[in-house]
Coordinates of C-alpha atoms in Angstrom, one line a residue:
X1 CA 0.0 0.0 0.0
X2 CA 1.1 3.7 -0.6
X3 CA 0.3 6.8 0.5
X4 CA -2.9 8.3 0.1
X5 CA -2.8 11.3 -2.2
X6 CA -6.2 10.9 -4.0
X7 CA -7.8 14.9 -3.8
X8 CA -11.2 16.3 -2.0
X9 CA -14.2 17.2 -4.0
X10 CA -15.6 19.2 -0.9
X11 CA -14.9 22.3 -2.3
X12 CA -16.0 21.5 -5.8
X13 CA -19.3 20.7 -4.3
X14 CA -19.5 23.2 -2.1
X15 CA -19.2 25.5 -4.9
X16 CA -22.3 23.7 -7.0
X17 CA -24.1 24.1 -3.8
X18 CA -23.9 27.6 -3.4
X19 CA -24.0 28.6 -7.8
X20 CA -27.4 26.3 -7.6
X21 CA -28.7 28.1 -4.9
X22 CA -27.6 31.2 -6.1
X23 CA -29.1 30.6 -9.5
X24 CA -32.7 29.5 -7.9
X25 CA -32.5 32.6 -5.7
X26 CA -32.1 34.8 -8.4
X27 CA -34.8 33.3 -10.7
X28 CA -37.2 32.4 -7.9
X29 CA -36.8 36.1 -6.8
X30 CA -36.8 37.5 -10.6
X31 CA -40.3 35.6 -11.1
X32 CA -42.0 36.6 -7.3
X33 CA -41.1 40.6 -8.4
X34 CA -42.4 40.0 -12.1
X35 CA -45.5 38.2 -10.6
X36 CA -45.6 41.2 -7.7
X37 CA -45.7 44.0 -10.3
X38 CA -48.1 42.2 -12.6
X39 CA -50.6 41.8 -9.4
X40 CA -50.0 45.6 -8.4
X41 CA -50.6 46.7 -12.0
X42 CA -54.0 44.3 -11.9
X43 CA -55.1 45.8 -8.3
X44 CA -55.1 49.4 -9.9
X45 CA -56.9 48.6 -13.2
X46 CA -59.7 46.9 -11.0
X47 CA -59.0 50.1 -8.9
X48 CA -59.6 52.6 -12.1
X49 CA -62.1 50.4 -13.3
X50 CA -64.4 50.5 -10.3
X51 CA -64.2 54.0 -10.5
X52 CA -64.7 54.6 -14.0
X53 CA -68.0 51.9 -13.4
X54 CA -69.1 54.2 -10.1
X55 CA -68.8 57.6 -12.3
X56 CA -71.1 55.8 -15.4
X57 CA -73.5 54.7 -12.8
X58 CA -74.0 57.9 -11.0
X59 CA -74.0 59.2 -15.0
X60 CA -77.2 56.8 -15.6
X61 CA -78.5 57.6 -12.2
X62 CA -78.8 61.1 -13.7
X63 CA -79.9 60.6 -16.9
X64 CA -82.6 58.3 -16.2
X65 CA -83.6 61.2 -13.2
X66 CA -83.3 63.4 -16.3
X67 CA -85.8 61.6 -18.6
X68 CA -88.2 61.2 -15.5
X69 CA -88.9 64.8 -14.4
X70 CA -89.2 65.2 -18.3
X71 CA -91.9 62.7 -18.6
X72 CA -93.5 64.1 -14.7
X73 CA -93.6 67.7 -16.5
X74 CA -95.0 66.3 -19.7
X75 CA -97.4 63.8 -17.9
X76 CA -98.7 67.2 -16.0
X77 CA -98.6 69.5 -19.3
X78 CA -100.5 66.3 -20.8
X79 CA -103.2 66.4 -18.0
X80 CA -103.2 69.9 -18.1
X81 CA -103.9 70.4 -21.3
X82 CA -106.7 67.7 -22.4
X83 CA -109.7 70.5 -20.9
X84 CA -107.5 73.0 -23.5
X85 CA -109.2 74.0 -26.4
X86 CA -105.7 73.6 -28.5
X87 CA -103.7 71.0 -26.2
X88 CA -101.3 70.2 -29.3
X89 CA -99.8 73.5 -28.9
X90 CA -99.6 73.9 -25.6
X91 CA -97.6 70.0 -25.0
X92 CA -95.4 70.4 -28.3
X93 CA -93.9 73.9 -26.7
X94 CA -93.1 71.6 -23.6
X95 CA -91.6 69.0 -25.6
X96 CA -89.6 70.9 -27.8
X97 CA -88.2 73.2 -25.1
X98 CA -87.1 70.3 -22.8
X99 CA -85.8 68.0 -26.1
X100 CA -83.7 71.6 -26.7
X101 CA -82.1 71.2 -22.6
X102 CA -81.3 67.3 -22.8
X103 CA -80.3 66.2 -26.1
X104 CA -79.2 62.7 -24.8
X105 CA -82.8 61.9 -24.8
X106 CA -83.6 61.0 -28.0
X107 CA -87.7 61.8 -28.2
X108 CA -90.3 62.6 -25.8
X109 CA -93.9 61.8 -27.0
X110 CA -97.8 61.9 -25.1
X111 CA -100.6 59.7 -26.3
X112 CA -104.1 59.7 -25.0
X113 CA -105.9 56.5 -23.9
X114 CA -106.6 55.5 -27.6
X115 CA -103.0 56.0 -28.2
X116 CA -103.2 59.0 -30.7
X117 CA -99.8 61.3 -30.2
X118 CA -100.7 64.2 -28.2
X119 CA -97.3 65.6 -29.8
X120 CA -96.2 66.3 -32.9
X121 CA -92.7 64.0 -33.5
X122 CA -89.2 65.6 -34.8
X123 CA -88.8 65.7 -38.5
X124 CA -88.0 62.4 -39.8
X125 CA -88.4 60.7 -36.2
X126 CA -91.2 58.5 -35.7
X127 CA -90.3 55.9 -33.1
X128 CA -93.7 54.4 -32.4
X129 CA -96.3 52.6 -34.7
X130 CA -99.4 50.9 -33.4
X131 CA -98.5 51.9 -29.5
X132 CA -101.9 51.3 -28.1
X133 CA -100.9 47.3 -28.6
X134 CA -97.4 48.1 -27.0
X135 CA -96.6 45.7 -24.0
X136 CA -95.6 49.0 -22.1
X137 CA -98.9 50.9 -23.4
X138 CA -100.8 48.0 -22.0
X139 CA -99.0 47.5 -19.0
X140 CA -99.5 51.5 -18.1
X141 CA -103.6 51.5 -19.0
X142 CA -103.9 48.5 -16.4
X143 CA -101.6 49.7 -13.9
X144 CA -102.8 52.3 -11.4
X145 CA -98.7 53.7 -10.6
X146 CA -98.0 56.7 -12.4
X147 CA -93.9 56.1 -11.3
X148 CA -91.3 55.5 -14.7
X149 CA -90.8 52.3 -15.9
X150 CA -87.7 51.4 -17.8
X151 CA -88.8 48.6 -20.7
X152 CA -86.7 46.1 -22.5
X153 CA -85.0 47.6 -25.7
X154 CA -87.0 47.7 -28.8
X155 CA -86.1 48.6 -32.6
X156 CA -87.4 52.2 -33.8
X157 CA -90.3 52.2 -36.0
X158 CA -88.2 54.0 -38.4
X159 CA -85.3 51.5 -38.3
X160 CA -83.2 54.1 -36.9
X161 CA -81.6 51.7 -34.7
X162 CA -82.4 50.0 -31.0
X163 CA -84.1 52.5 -28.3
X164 CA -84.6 52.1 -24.6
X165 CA -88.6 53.3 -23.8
X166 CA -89.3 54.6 -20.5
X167 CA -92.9 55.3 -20.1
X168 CA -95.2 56.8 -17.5
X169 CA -98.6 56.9 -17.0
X170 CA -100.9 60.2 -16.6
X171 CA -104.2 60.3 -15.5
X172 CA -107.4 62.5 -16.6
X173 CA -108.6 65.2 -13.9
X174 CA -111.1 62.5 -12.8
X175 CA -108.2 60.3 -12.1
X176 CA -109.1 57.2 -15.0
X177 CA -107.0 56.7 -17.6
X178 CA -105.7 59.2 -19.7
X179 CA -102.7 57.7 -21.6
X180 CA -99.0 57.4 -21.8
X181 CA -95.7 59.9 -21.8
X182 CA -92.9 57.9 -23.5
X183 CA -89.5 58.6 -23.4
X184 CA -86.7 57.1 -25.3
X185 CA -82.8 56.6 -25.1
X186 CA -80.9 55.9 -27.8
X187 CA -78.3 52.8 -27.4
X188 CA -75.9 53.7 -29.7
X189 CA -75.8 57.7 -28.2
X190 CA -74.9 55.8 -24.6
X191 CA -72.3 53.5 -26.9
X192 CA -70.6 56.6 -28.4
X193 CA -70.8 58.8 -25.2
X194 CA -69.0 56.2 -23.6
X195 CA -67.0 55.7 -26.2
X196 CA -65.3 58.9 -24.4
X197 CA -63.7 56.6 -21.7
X198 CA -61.8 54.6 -23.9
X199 CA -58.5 55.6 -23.8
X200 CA -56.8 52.6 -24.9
X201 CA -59.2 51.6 -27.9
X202 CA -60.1 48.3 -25.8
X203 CA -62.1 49.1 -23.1
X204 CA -65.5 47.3 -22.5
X205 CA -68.6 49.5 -21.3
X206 CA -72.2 48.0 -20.8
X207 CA -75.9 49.2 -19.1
X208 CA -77.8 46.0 -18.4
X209 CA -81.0 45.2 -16.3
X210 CA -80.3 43.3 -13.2
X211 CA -82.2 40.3 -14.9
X212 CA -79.1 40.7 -17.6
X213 CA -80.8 42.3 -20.6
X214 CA -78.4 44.2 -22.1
X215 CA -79.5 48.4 -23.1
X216 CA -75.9 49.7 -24.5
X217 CA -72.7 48.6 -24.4
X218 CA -69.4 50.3 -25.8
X219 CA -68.1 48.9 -28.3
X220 CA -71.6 48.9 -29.8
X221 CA -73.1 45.6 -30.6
X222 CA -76.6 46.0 -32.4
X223 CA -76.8 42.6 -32.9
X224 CA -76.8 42.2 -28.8
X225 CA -78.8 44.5 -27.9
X226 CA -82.2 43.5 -26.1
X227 CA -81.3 39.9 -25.9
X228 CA -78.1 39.1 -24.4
X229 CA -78.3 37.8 -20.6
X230 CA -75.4 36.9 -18.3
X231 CA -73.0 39.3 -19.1
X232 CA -71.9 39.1 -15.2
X233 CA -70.2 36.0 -13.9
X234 CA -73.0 35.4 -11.4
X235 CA -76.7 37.3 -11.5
X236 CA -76.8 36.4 -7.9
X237 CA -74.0 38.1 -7.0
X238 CA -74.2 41.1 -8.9
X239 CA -78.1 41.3 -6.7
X240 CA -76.5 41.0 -3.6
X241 CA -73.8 43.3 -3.8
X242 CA -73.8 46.9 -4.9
X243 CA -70.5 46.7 -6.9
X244 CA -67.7 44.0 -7.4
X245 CA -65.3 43.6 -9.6
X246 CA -64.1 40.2 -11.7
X247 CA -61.8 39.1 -14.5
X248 CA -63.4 36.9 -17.3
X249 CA -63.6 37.1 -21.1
X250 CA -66.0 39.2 -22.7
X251 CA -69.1 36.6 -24.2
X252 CA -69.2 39.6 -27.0
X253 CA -65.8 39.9 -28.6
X254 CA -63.6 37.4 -26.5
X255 CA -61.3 40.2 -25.1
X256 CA -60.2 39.3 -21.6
X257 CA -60.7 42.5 -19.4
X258 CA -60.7 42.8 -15.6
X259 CA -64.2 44.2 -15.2
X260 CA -66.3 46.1 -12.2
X261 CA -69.9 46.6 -11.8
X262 CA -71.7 49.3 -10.1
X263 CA -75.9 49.2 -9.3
X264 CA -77.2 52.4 -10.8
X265 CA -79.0 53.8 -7.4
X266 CA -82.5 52.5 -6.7
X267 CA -82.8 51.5 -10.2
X268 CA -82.8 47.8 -11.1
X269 CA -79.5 48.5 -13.5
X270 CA -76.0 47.7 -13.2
X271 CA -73.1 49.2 -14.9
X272 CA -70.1 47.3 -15.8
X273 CA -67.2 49.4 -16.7
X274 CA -64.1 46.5 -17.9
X275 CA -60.2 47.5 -19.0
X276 CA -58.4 44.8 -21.2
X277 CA -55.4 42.7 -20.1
X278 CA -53.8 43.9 -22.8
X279 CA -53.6 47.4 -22.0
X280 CA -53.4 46.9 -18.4
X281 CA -49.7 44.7 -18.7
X282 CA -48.7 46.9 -22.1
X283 CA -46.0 47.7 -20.1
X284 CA -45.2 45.1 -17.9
X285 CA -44.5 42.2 -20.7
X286 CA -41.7 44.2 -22.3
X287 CA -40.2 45.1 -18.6
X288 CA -40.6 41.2 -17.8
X289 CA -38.9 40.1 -21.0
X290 CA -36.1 42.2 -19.9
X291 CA -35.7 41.6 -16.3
X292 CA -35.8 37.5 -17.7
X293 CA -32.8 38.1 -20.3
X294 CA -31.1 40.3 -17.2
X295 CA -31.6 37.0 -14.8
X296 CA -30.9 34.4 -17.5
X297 CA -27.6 36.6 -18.5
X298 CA -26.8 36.6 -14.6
X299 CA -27.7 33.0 -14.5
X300 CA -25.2 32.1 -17.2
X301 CA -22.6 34.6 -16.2
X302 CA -22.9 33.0 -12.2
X303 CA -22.9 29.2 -14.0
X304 CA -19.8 30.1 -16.6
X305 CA -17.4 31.4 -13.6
X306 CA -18.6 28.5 -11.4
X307 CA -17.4 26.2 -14.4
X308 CA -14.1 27.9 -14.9
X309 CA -13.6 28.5 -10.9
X310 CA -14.1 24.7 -10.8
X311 CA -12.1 24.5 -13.6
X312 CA -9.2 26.3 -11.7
X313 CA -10.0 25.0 -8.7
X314 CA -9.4 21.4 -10.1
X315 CA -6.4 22.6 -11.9
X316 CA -4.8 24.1 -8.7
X317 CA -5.9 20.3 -6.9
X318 CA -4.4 18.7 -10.0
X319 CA -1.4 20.8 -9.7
X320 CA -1.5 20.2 -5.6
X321 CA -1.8 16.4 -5.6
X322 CA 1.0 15.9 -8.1
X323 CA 3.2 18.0 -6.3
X324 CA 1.8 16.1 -2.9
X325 CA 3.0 13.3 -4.8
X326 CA 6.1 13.9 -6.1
X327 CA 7.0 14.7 -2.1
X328 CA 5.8 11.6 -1.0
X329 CA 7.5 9.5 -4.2
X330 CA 10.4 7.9 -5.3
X331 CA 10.9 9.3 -8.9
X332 CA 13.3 6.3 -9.5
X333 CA 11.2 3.5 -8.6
X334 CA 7.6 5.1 -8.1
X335 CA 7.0 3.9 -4.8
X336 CA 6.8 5.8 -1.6
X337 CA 10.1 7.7 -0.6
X338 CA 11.5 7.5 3.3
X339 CA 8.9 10.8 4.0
X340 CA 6.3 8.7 3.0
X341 CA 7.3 5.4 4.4
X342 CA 7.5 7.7 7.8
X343 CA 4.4 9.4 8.2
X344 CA 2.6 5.8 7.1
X345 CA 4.3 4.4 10.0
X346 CA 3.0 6.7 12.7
X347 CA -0.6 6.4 11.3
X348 CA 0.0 2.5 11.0
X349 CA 1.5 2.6 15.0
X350 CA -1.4 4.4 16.2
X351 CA -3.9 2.5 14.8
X352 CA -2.5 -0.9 15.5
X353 CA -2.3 0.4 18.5
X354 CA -5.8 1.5 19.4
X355 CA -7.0 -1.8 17.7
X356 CA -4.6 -4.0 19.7
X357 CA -2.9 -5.2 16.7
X358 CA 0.7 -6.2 16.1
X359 CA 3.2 -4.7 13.2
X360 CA 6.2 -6.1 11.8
X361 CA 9.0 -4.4 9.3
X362 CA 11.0 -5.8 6.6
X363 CA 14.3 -3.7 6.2
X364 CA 15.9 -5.2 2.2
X365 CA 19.2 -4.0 1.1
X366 CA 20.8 -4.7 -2.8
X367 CA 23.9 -7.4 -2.1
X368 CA 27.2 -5.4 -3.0
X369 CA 25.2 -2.9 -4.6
X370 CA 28.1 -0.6 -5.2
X371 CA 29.8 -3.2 -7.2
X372 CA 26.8 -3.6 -9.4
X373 CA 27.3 -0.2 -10.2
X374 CA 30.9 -0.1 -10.3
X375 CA 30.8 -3.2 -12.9
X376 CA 27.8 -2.1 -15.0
X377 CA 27.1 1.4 -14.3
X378 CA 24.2 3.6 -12.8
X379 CA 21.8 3.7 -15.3
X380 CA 22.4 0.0 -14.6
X381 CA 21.8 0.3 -11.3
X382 CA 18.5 2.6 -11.7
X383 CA 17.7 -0.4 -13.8
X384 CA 17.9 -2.7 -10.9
X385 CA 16.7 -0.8 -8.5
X386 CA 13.4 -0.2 -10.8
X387 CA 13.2 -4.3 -11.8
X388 CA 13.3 -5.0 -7.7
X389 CA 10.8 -1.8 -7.1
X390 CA 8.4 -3.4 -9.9
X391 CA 8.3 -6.9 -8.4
X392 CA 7.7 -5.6 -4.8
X393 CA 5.2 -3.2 -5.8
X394 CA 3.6 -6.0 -8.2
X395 CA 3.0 -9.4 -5.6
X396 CA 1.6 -9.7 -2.4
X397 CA 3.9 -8.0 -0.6
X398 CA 3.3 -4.9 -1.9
X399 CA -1.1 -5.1 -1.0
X400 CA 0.3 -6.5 2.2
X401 CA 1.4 -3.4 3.7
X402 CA 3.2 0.1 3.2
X403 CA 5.9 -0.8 0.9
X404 CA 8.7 2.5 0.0
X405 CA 12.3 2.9 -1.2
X406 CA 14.4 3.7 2.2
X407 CA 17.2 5.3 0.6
X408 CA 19.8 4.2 -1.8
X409 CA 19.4 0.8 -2.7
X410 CA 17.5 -0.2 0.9
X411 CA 13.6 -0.7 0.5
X412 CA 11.4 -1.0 3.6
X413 CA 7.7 -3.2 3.9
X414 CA 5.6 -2.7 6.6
X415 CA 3.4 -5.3 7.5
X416 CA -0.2 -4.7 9.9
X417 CA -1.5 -7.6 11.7
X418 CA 0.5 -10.2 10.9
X419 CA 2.3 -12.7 13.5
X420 CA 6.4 -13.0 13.3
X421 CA 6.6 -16.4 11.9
X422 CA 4.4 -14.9 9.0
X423 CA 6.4 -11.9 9.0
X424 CA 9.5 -14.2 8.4
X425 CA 7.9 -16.2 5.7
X426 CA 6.9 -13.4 3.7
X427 CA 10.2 -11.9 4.4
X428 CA 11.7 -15.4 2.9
X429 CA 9.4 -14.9 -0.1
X430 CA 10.4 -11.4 -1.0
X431 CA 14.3 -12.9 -0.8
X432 CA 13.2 -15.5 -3.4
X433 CA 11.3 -13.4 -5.4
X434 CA 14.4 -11.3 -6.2
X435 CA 16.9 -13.8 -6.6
X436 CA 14.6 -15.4 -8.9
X437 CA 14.8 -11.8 -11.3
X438 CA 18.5 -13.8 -11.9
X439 CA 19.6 -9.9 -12.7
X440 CA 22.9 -10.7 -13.2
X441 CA 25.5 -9.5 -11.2
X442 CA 29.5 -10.1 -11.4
X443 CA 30.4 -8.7 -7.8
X444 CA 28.2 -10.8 -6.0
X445 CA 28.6 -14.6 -4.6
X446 CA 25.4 -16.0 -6.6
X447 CA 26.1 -14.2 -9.8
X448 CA 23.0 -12.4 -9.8
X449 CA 21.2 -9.8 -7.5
X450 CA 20.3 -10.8 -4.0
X451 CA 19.0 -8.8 -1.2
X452 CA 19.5 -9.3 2.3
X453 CA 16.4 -8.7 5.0
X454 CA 16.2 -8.0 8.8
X455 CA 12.9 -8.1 10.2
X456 CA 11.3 -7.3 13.5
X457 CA 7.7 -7.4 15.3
X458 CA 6.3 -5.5 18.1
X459 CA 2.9 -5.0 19.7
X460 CA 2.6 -1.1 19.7
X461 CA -0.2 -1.5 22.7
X462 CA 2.5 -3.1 24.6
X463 CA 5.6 -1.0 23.8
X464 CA 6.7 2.3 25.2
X465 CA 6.3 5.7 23.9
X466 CA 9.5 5.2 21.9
X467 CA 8.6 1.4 20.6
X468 CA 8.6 2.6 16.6
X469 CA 11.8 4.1 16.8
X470 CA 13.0 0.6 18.8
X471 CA 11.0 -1.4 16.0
X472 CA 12.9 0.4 13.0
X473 CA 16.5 -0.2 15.2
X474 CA 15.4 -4.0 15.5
X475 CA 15.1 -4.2 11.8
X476 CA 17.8 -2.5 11.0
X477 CA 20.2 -4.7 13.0
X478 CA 18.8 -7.9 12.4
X479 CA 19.5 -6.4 8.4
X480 CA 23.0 -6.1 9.2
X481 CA 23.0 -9.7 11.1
X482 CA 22.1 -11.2 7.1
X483 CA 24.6 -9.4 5.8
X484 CA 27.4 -10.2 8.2
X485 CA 26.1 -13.6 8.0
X486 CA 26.9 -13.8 4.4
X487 CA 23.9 -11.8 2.3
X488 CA 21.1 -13.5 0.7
X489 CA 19.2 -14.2 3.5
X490 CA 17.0 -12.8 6.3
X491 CA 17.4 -12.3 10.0
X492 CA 14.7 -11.8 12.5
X493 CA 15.1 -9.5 15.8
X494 CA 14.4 -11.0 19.1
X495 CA 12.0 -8.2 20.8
X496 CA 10.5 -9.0 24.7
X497 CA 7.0 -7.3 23.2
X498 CA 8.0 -7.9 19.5
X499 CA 4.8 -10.3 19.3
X500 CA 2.2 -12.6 21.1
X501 CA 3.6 -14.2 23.8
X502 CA 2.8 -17.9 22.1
X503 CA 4.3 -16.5 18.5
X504 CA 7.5 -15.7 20.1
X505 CA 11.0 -17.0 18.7
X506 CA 14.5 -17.1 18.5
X507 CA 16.5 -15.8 15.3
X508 CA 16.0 -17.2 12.0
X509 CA 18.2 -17.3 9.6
X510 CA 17.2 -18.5 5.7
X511 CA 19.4 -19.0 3.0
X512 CA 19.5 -19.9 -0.8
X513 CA 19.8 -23.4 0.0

């Protein structure tokens, strides 16, 4: 085993951590101030639109109050004048003088209980034909209240378009039945006066009975007039509360508008006064297509230098790991170098010690090494060296334990858990393993390269404070033991704590043989 050099990806997801969060904040906070203003700019159209709705109502308010104290002063004039000897003169001055004052109200006209006009009509403006069979003409002769009565739109006897009748009844100095003062609106003059509150081209304004006959609406509709019910989203609701205001598609002309109602006084109509989506966000579209390429240009900004930060960073790791492991390496051999070899003993110590373990060290030294390089030269020698490395590094002794080059042409194995007899015998193995590489080699007694290995066990737990340093002196002496003894062999340290107490023994020494 080797050192461990591999690098941390904390930081690298660290930094993902915080870019994604970032990049959700931003667009999670980009949308909730989009969606904000597009609220705010909803809240004051259904704002301007309830107030445009309350100003058309009180608008309607008057103008129906209008048309009523004309029809009360030509109901009177009408009862006034039927004991006249010319009544015709007398109602048509009255007529024409309050037609003059109000000319939203399109006529103004008196019949008698047969229903003969009582007033002579504007040129070219005849709007009744037949009126004693009228619903509203019948309605008045049977009905003893004298109050106005707003009726459902009807088309002019002319054909001069749809007309809203109001009529009233006036009664004879005896009190019976005397006939009928009719007054009557034009729809299309309410459509273009209210035409004057568009300021967009795509407002929606409309005068309905609360039973949801529509009387005018802006922008006119002829073909709706008198017949179209339901224009609110619920009759029920627009009868229960006096104003309101809702979003919905028009059932006319499709346009989505936020719309508000408003009753018109005691009278049973409503206004509804709508402004269009489209005019109400004119502005906020563009300014949200902006703020969006702003975010998504932050977004990719924040995501780009998060890739070539990581990029860096992983560099600069890259960079700090190699150097990390050129410290720690060999750069003949590619195993671990004497720093190495050290700091993996005092991990190794402590943690055979805290799990009650025993360690053992192989100490292997080159036979006559200096001749081999003396005879064949150091590149030669490196040669050797690397072969050894490579077979070490390679078998089981190297997945063993820590395995490093010492220094020079020395090489040192540490070995976790593993009783002194087996310690020995691996030690044996490693011996053969090299001789058996038959490098060959002129200086030494065998003719090829041999290595010669002291090895020594211990039981950190049961050692003193300065048991790895005893442990590497152990090796190292019973190394110099194989070589005094004649090379080519291995010699194992006697130690008091060196193992087990039943794995204890005296000093091996193996040979070629």
């Amino acid at each position: 085993m080797t050192l461990n050099t591999r690098p941390s990806h904390l930081p690298t997801v660290w930094l993902r951590l915080v870019v994604a969060s970032l990049c959700v904040l931003l667009l999670a906070s980009a949308g909730w101030t989009r969606w904000a203003d597009r609220e705010h700019r909803v809240a004051k159209a259904e704002g301007d639109a309830g107030i445009l709705a309350r100003s058309l109502a009180r608008h309607a308010a008057d103008l129906f109050l209008i048309a009523d104290l004309m029809s009360s002063d030509l109901a009177d004039a009408a009862q006034a004048a039927s004991a006249d000897a010319d009544p015709d003169r007398t109602v048509d001055l009255r007529v024409r003088h309050e037609l003059a004052r109000f000319p939203l109200v399109r006529s103004l006209e008196a019949y008698d209980a047969e229903g003969q006009r009582l007033t002579r009509p504007k040129p070219g403006l005849s709007e009744w034909t037949g009126i004693a069979e009228a619903p509203f003409f019948l309605e008045r002769r049977f009905s003893p209240g004298s109050g106005l009565v707003i009726g459902e739109p009807i088309q002019a006897a002319n054909g001069d378009g749809w007309i809203i009748p109001l009529s009233r009844r006036w009664n004879k100095a005896d009190g019976s039945f005397g006939g009928v003062v009719v007054a009557s609106l034009s729809s299309e003059a309410l459509a273009l006066f209210y035409h004057e509150f568009d300021v967009d081209g795509h407002a929606g304004i409309s005068l309905m009975t609360e039973t949801g006959t529509l009387l005018a609406r802006y922008p006119f509709a002829p073909e709706r007039i008198g017949r179209l019910k339901g224009l609110s989203p619920s009759l029920d609701d627009v009868r229960l509360y006096e104003r309101g205001t809702f979003r919905r598609p028009s059932p006319i002309d499709g346009v989505w508008r936020i719309q508000a109602y408003q009753h018109v006084g005691n009278l049973p109509l409503v206004v509804f006064a709508g402004l269009s989506y489209e005019t109400v966000l004119a502005g906020w579209l563009p300014s949200t297509l902006l703020v969006a390429t702003g975010t998504v240009c932050l977004v990719v900004l924040l995501v780009g230098g998060s890739l070539f930060l990581e990029r860096y960073l992983a560099s600069n790791r890259s960079a700090t790991v190699e150097m990390q492991h050129l410290a720690v390496t060999d750069a003949l051999t590619g195993l671990g170098n004497r720093r190495a070899f050290d700091e993996a003993c005092r991990e190794e110590w402590e943690r055979a010690a805290a799990e009650g373990q025993g360690v053992s060290l192989l100490l292997l030294d080159v036979d006559h090494f200096k001749s081999f390089n003396d005879t064949y030269g150091h590149p030669a020698g490196d040669a050797c060296l690397r072969r050894i490395a490579q077979t070490l590094g390679t078998t089981v002794f190297g997945v063993l334990g820590r395995l490093a080059r010492y220094g020079g042409e020395e090489f040192a194995l540490l070995l976790i858990d593993v009783t002194p007899s087996v310690a020995l015998l691996l030690a044996d193995h490693v011996r053969i393993a090299v001789r058996n590489l038959e490098l060959p080699h002129r200086g030494n007694l065998e003719g090829v390269a041999t290595v010669s290995i002291g090895v020594a066990s211990i039981v950190p737990r049961e050692a003193g404070a300065d048991g790895l340093a005893q442990l590497v002196k152990a090796a190292d002496e019973a190394l110099y033991r194989a070589k005094a003894e004649g090379r080519n062999c291995v010699c194992q340290a006697p130690l008091p704590t060196a193992a087990r107490p039943d794995e204890m023994a005296t000093p091996v020494v193996a040979d070629a043989a």
